[in-house]
Short mmCIF file of N, CA, C and O in Angstrom, two decimals:
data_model
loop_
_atom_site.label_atom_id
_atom_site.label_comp_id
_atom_site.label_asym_id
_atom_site.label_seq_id
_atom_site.Cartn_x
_atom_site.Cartn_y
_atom_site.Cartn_z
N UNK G 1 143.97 65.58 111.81
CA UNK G 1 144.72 64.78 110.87
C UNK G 1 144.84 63.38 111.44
O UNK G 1 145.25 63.29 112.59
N UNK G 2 144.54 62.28 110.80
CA UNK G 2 144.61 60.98 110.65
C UNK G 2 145.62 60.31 110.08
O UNK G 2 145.60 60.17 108.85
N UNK G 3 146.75 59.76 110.88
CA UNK G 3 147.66 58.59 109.68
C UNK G 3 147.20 56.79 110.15
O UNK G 3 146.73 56.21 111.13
N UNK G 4 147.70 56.42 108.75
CA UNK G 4 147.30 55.13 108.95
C UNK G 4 148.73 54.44 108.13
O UNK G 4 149.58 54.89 107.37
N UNK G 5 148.45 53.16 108.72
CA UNK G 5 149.58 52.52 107.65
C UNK G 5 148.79 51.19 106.66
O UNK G 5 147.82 50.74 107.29
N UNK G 6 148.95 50.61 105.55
CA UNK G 6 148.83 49.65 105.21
C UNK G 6 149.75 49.37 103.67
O UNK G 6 149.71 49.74 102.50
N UNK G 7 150.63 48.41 104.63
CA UNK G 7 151.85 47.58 103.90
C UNK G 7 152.96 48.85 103.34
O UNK G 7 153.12 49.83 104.07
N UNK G 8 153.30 48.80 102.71
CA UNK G 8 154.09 50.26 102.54
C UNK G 8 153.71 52.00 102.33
O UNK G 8 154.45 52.98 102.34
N UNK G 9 152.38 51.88 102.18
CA UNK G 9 152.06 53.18 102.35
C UNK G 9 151.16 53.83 103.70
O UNK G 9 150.53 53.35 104.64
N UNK G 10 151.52 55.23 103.18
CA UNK G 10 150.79 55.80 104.55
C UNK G 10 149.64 56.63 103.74
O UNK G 10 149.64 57.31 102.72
N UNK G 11 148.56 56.20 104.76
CA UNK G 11 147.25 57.22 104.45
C UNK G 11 147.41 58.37 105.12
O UNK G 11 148.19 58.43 106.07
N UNK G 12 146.72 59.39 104.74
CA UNK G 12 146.77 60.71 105.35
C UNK G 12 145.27 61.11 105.06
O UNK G 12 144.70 61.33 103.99
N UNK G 13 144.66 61.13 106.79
CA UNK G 13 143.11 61.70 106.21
C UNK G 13 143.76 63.33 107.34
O UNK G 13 144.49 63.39 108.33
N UNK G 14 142.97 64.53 106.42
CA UNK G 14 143.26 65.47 106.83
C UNK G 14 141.52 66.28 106.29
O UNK G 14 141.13 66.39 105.12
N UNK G 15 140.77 66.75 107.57
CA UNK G 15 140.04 67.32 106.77
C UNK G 15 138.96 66.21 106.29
O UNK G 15 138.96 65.10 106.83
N UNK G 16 137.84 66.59 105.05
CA UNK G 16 137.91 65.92 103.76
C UNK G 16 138.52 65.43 102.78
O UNK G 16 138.06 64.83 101.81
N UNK G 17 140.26 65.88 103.19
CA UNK G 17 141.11 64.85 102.08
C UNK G 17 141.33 64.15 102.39
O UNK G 17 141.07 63.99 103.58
N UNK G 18 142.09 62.95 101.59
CA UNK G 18 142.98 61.53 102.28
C UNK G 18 143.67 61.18 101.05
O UNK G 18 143.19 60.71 100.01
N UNK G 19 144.80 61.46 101.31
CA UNK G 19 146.11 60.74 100.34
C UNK G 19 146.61 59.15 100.99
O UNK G 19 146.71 58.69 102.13
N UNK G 20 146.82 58.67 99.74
CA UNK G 20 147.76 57.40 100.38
C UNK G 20 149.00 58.02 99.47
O UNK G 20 148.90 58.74 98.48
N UNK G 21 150.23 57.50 100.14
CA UNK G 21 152.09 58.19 100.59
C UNK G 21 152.53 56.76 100.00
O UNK G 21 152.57 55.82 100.79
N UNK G 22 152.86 56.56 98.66
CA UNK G 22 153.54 55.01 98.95
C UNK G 22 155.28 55.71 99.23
O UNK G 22 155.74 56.64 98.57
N UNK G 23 156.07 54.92 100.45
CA UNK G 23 156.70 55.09 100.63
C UNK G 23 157.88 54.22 100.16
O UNK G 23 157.72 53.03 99.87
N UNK G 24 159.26 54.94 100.07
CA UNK G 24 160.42 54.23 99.79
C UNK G 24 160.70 53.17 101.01
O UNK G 24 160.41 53.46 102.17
N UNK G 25 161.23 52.03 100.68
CA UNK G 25 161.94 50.86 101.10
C UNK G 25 162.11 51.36 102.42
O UNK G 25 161.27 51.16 103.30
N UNK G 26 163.03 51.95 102.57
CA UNK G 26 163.65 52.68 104.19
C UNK G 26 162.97 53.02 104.93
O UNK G 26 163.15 52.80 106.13
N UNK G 27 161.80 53.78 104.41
CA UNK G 27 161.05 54.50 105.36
C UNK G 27 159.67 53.62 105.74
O UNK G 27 158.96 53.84 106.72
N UNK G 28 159.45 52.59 104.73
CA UNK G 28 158.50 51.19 104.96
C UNK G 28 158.63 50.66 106.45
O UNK G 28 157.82 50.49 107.36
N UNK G 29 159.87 50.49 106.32
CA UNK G 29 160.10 49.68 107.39
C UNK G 29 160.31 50.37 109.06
O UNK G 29 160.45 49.75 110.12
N UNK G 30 160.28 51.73 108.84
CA UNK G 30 159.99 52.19 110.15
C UNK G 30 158.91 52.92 110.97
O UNK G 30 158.12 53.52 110.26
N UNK G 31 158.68 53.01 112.32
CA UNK G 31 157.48 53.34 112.24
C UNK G 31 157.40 55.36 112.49
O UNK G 31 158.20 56.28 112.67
N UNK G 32 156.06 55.20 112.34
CA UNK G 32 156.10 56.81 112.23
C UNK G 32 156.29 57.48 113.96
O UNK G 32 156.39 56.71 114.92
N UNK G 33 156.32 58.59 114.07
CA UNK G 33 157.37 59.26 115.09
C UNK G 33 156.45 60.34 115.75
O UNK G 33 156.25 60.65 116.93
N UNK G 34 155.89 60.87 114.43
CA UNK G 34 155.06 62.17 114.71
C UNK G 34 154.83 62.59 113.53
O UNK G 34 155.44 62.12 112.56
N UNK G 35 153.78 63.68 113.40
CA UNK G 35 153.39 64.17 112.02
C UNK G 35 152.59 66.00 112.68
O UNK G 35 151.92 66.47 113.61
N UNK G 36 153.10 66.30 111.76
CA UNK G 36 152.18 67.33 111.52
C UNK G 36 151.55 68.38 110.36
O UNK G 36 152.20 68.49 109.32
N UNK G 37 150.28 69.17 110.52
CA UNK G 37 150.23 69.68 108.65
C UNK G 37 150.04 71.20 109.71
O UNK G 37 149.33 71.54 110.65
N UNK G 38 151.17 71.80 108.88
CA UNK G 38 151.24 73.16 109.37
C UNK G 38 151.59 74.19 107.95
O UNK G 38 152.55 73.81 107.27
N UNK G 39 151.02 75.16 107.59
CA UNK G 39 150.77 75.91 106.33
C UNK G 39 150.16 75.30 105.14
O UNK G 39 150.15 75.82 104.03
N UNK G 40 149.66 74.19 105.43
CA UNK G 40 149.79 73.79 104.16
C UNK G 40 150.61 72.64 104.40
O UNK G 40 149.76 71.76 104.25
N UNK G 41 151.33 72.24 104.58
CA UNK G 41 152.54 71.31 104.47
C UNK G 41 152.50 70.22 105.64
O UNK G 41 152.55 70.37 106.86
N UNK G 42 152.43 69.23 104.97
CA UNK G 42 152.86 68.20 105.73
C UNK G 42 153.98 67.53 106.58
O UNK G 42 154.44 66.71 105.78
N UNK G 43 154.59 67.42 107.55
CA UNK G 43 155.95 66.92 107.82
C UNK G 43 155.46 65.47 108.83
O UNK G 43 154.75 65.40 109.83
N UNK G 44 156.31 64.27 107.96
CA UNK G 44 156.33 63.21 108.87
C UNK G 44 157.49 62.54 108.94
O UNK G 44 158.13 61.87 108.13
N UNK G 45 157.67 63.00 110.57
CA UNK G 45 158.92 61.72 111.03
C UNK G 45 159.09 60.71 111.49
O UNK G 45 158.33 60.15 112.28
N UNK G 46 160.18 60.27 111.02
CA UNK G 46 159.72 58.69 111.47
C UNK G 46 161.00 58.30 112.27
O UNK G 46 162.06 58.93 112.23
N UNK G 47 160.71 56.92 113.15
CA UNK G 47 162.30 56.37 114.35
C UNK G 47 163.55 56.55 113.48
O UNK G 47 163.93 56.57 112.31
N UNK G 48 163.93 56.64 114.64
CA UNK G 48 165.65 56.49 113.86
C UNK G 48 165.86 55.21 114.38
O UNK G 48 165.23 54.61 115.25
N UNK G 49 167.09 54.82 113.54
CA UNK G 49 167.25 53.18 113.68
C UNK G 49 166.84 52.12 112.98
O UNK G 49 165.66 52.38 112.80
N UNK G 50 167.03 51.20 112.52
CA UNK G 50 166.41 50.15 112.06
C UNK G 50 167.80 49.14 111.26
O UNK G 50 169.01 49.10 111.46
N UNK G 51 167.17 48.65 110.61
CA UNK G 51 167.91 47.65 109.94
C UNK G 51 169.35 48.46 108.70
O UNK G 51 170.50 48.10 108.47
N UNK G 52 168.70 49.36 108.32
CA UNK G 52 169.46 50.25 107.39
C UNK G 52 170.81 51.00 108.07
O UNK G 52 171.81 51.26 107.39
N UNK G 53 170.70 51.33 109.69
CA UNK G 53 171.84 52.18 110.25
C UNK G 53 172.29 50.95 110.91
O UNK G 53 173.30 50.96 111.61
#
């Protein structure tokens, strides 16, 4: 699995797929943490902190 960022969204190459994630405001602005695709399912976290807390 592959993430990428460009401007508010996140790409996701997984495989032969690749989604782009446009993300909400909050989560734009922080960076990603870790990711993983386990069953099926995607989970991505991202820093805590930023301008919002």
């Amino acid at each position: 699995m592959n993430l990428a960022r460009r401007g508010d969204e996140l790409i996701v190459t997984a495989g032969g797929h690749r989604r782009v994630l446009a993300l909400p405001a909050a989560l734009a602005r922080r960076r990603v943490r870790d990711a993983a695709l386990t069953g099926g399912r995607l989970r991505v976290r991202f820093e805590s902190g930023g301008p919002d807390e």
